[in-house]
């Protein structure tokens, strides 16, 4: 099946720092999504990207849909303690297809 | 704001027993999904459901699994004879027609002993 390579696996940062994580795939996706998961909860959608090259922001979050449709990145600016959690990228081929998830980036913010 | 709800939040069962996990998708959504997440691993797609039938399933979704929409609001996942390796978080998700964004429920933690 399709695989997403997400990196880094974990990040240890200071509050206020910017964060960048990315996902790559060997196959094309038509939609890229970024989710955040807090412990014991379900994934919560942060940003959805629908067009190659699209750059979308949601507050301090910015994500881009790579021009080749095989990659995406997520940036978080000026991190705050509530940004702690696991961030997953997910790709989708068709409009209502099941999502293929990356393995997640565990964000840890040191006081 | 409407939410996907799931019950129970935690289910403990003996190996070989049948379990039914329940979900109530958001009311005007038409596509429904089940995913699982083994502890510490990524979320994996199991099955999608539309118009009262399975529209897509992964290789994980074998004959031990079945899904049903028994009434206008519930969406269930049944595991016929649970195995130890079925222990995981199971997430339900639903999708509206208007925007391609799947909304996830809080999950059911299944523990098979």
Short mmCIF file of C-alpha atoms in Angstrom, two decimals:
data_model
loop_
_atom_site.label_atom_id
_atom_site.label_comp_id
_atom_site.label_asym_id
_atom_site.label_seq_id
_atom_site.Cartn_x
_atom_site.Cartn_y
_atom_site.Cartn_z
CA UNK A 1 0.00 0.00 0.00
CA UNK A 2 0.90 3.66 -0.07
CA UNK A 3 3.41 4.85 2.51
CA UNK A 4 4.07 8.30 3.93
CA UNK A 5 7.45 9.16 5.38
CA UNK A 6 7.08 11.79 8.08
CA UNK A 7 9.98 13.55 9.74
CA UNK A 8 11.24 14.28 12.20
CA UNK A 9 9.92 11.54 14.48
CA UNK A 10 10.17 13.85 17.49
CA UNK A 11 11.16 17.41 18.25
CA UNK A 12 12.33 18.96 21.50
CA UNK A 13 12.06 22.73 21.33
CA UNK A 14 11.91 25.79 23.54
CA UNK A 15 8.71 27.75 23.88
CA UNK A 16 8.64 30.52 21.27
CA UNK A 17 10.64 28.61 18.67
CA UNK A 18 9.37 27.87 15.20
CA UNK A 19 8.74 24.26 14.16
CA UNK A 20 8.88 22.58 10.80
CA UNK A 21 7.91 19.04 9.86
CA UNK A 22 7.30 17.33 6.55
CA UNK A 23 5.92 14.30 4.78
CA UNK A 24 7.00 12.66 1.57
CA UNK A 25 5.48 9.91 -0.50
CA UNK A 26 6.55 7.80 -3.42
CA UNK A 27 3.07 8.15 -4.91
CA UNK A 28 0.82 11.09 -5.69
CA UNK A 29 -1.92 12.29 -3.40
CA UNK A 30 -4.68 14.68 -4.42
CA UNK A 31 -5.33 15.93 -0.91
CA UNK A 32 -2.95 16.47 1.99
CA UNK A 33 -4.17 16.99 5.52
CA UNK A 34 -2.47 17.74 8.80
CA UNK A 35 -3.94 16.50 12.07
CA UNK A 36 -2.97 16.94 15.73
CA UNK A 37 -3.59 14.25 18.30
CA UNK A 38 -3.53 14.83 22.04
CA UNK A 39 -3.08 11.84 24.40
CA UNK A 40 -6.16 9.62 24.56
CA UNK A 41 -8.05 11.60 21.95
CA UNK A 42 -8.86 11.38 18.28
CA UNK A 43 -7.02 13.31 15.56
CA UNK A 44 -8.19 16.88 15.07
CA UNK A 45 -7.89 18.44 11.64
CA UNK A 46 -5.58 21.47 11.47
CA UNK A 47 -5.20 22.23 7.78
CA UNK A 48 -6.45 20.68 4.53
CA UNK A 49 -4.70 21.23 1.20
CA UNK A 50 -6.38 20.49 -2.12
CA UNK A 51 -4.18 21.88 -4.88
CA UNK A 52 -0.55 21.32 -5.79
CA UNK A 53 1.49 24.33 -4.74
CA UNK A 54 -1.20 25.56 -2.36
CA UNK A 55 0.02 27.39 0.73
CA UNK A 56 -2.54 27.67 3.53
CA UNK A 57 -2.42 29.24 6.97
CA UNK A 58 -4.46 28.66 10.10
CA UNK A 59 -3.31 31.10 12.78
CA UNK A 60 0.30 30.25 13.62
CA UNK A 61 0.19 27.18 11.37
CA UNK A 62 1.22 27.19 7.73
CA UNK A 63 1.15 24.18 5.43
CA UNK A 64 2.03 23.65 1.81
CA UNK A 65 1.01 21.07 -0.76
CA UNK A 66 4.13 20.21 -2.74
CA UNK A 67 4.15 20.95 -6.45
CA UNK A 68 4.87 17.30 -7.29
CA UNK A 69 1.90 16.24 -5.12
CA UNK A 70 4.25 13.87 -3.32
CA UNK A 71 5.09 16.00 -0.31
CA UNK A 72 3.81 18.52 2.20
CA UNK A 73 5.20 20.50 5.10
CA UNK A 74 3.73 22.05 8.22
CA UNK A 75 5.27 25.01 10.03
CA UNK A 76 4.28 26.26 13.47
CA UNK A 77 5.51 29.71 14.40
CA UNK A 78 6.20 30.96 17.92
CA UNK A 79 5.33 27.68 19.65
CA UNK A 80 3.32 27.73 22.88
CA UNK A 81 2.83 24.98 25.50
CA UNK A 82 -0.53 23.87 24.10
CA UNK A 83 1.17 22.97 20.80
CA UNK A 84 2.51 19.85 22.51
CA UNK A 85 1.16 16.68 20.93
CA UNK A 86 1.59 14.38 17.97
CA UNK A 87 1.19 15.83 14.49
CA UNK A 88 0.19 13.53 11.64
CA UNK A 89 0.20 14.16 7.94
CA UNK A 90 -2.37 12.27 5.90
CA UNK A 91 -2.77 11.83 2.18
CA UNK A 92 -5.81 11.00 0.17
CA UNK A 93 -6.11 9.92 -3.45
CA UNK A 94 -9.82 10.23 -4.14
CA UNK A 95 -12.40 12.52 -2.61
CA UNK A 96 -13.93 10.08 -0.13
CA UNK A 97 -11.13 7.55 0.11
CA UNK A 98 -9.62 6.39 3.35
CA UNK A 99 -6.66 8.41 4.55
CA UNK A 100 -3.07 7.21 4.56
CA UNK A 101 -1.33 8.54 7.66
CA UNK A 102 2.30 9.24 8.40
CA UNK A 103 3.88 7.90 11.57
CA UNK A 104 3.63 11.23 13.33
CA UNK A 105 5.91 13.90 14.73
CA UNK A 106 5.93 14.09 18.51
CA UNK A 107 6.36 17.74 19.54
CA UNK A 108 7.72 18.38 23.02
CA UNK A 109 8.16 21.90 24.33
CA UNK A 110 10.65 22.48 27.06
CA UNK A 111 9.95 25.30 29.49
CA UNK B 1 -20.35 22.33 17.25
CA UNK B 2 -21.42 18.87 16.06
CA UNK B 3 -19.09 16.02 16.98
CA UNK B 4 -18.56 12.37 16.19
CA UNK B 5 -19.23 10.36 19.34
CA UNK B 6 -18.08 6.84 20.17
CA UNK B 7 -19.03 4.32 22.83
CA UNK B 8 -17.68 2.79 24.91
CA UNK B 9 -14.55 4.79 25.61
CA UNK B 10 -12.80 1.64 26.80
CA UNK B 11 -13.69 -2.01 26.17
CA UNK B 12 -11.92 -4.94 27.75
CA UNK B 13 -12.64 -8.39 26.36
CA UNK B 14 -11.32 -11.93 26.40
CA UNK B 15 -9.63 -13.36 23.33
CA UNK B 16 -12.17 -15.07 21.09
CA UNK B 17 -15.09 -12.92 22.20
CA UNK B 18 -17.13 -10.73 19.89
CA UNK B 19 -17.12 -6.96 20.38
CA UNK B 20 -19.21 -4.22 18.87
CA UNK B 21 -17.88 -0.69 18.80
CA UNK B 22 -20.40 2.06 18.30
CA UNK B 23 -20.22 5.44 16.63
CA UNK B 24 -22.66 8.24 16.03
CA UNK B 25 -21.40 10.26 13.05
CA UNK B 26 -22.23 13.92 12.56
CA UNK B 27 -25.86 14.03 11.47
CA UNK B 28 -25.63 15.41 7.93
CA UNK B 29 -22.52 13.46 6.96
CA UNK B 30 -22.82 10.68 4.41
CA UNK B 31 -19.46 8.86 4.41
CA UNK B 32 -18.32 6.94 7.45
CA UNK B 33 -14.99 5.39 8.29
CA UNK B 34 -13.24 3.17 10.81
CA UNK B 35 -9.54 3.49 11.59
CA UNK B 36 -7.38 1.83 14.17
CA UNK B 37 -4.23 2.93 15.98
CA UNK B 38 -2.08 0.37 17.76
CA UNK B 39 -0.41 1.95 20.77
CA UNK B 40 2.45 4.20 19.72
CA UNK B 41 1.89 3.67 16.02
CA UNK B 42 0.23 5.51 13.15
CA UNK B 43 -3.46 5.63 12.40
CA UNK B 44 -4.47 2.95 9.87
CA UNK B 45 -7.52 2.95 7.61
CA UNK B 46 -9.87 -0.04 7.97
CA UNK B 47 -13.04 0.62 6.01
CA UNK B 48 -15.27 3.27 4.48
CA UNK B 49 -19.05 3.07 4.17
CA UNK B 50 -21.46 4.95 1.96
CA UNK B 51 -25.06 4.47 1.00
CA UNK B 52 -25.39 1.42 3.24
CA UNK B 53 -22.50 -0.48 1.78
CA UNK B 54 -18.75 -0.77 2.07
CA UNK B 55 -17.07 1.48 -0.49
CA UNK B 56 -13.43 0.69 0.32
CA UNK B 57 -11.57 -1.56 2.73
CA UNK B 58 -7.95 -2.15 3.61
CA UNK B 59 -6.14 -5.47 3.86
CA UNK B 60 -6.50 -5.23 7.65
CA UNK B 61 -10.29 -5.47 7.31
CA UNK B 62 -10.58 -9.25 6.97
CA UNK B 63 -13.53 -11.59 7.52
CA UNK B 64 -13.37 -11.06 11.28
CA UNK B 65 -14.57 -7.48 10.81
CA UNK B 66 -17.95 -6.20 9.72
CA UNK B 67 -19.66 -2.83 9.70
CA UNK B 68 -23.29 -1.88 9.86
CA UNK B 69 -25.53 1.15 9.99
CA UNK B 70 -28.42 -0.38 11.91
CA UNK B 71 -30.48 2.80 12.04
CA UNK B 72 -30.32 6.41 10.92
CA UNK B 73 -27.74 7.48 13.46
CA UNK B 74 -25.44 4.64 14.55
CA UNK B 75 -22.48 3.12 12.71
CA UNK B 76 -20.94 0.00 14.21
CA UNK B 77 -17.77 -2.04 13.86
CA UNK B 78 -18.00 -5.70 14.89
CA UNK B 79 -15.02 -7.93 15.51
CA UNK B 80 -16.28 -11.51 15.53
CA UNK B 81 -13.54 -13.34 17.40
CA UNK B 82 -11.04 -10.97 18.93
CA UNK B 83 -7.32 -11.66 18.92
CA UNK B 84 -4.63 -10.19 21.14
CA UNK B 85 -3.36 -8.13 18.21
CA UNK B 86 -6.75 -6.43 17.86
CA UNK B 87 -5.89 -4.39 20.95
CA UNK B 88 -5.81 -0.79 19.72
CA UNK B 89 -7.65 2.52 19.65
CA UNK B 90 -10.47 2.42 17.13
CA UNK B 91 -11.55 5.71 15.64
CA UNK B 92 -14.72 6.46 13.74
CA UNK B 93 -14.75 9.35 11.27
CA UNK B 94 -17.36 10.96 9.07
CA UNK B 95 -17.26 13.14 6.00
CA UNK B 96 -19.75 15.71 4.76
CA UNK B 97 -20.60 16.13 1.10
CA UNK B 98 -19.63 19.79 1.03
CA UNK B 99 -15.98 19.63 2.03
CA UNK B 100 -13.35 16.90 1.91
CA UNK B 101 -12.48 16.88 5.61
CA UNK B 102 -12.91 13.81 7.77
CA UNK B 103 -13.92 14.47 11.37
CA UNK B 104 -12.73 11.94 13.93
CA UNK B 105 -14.38 10.73 17.10
CA UNK B 106 -12.53 10.41 20.43
CA UNK B 107 -11.93 6.69 19.93
CA UNK B 108 -12.62 3.43 21.75
CA UNK B 109 -9.69 1.76 23.43
CA UNK B 110 -10.05 -2.00 22.92
CA UNK B 111 -8.01 -4.26 25.17
CA UNK B 112 -8.02 -7.98 24.37
CA UNK B 113 -6.77 -10.21 27.17
#
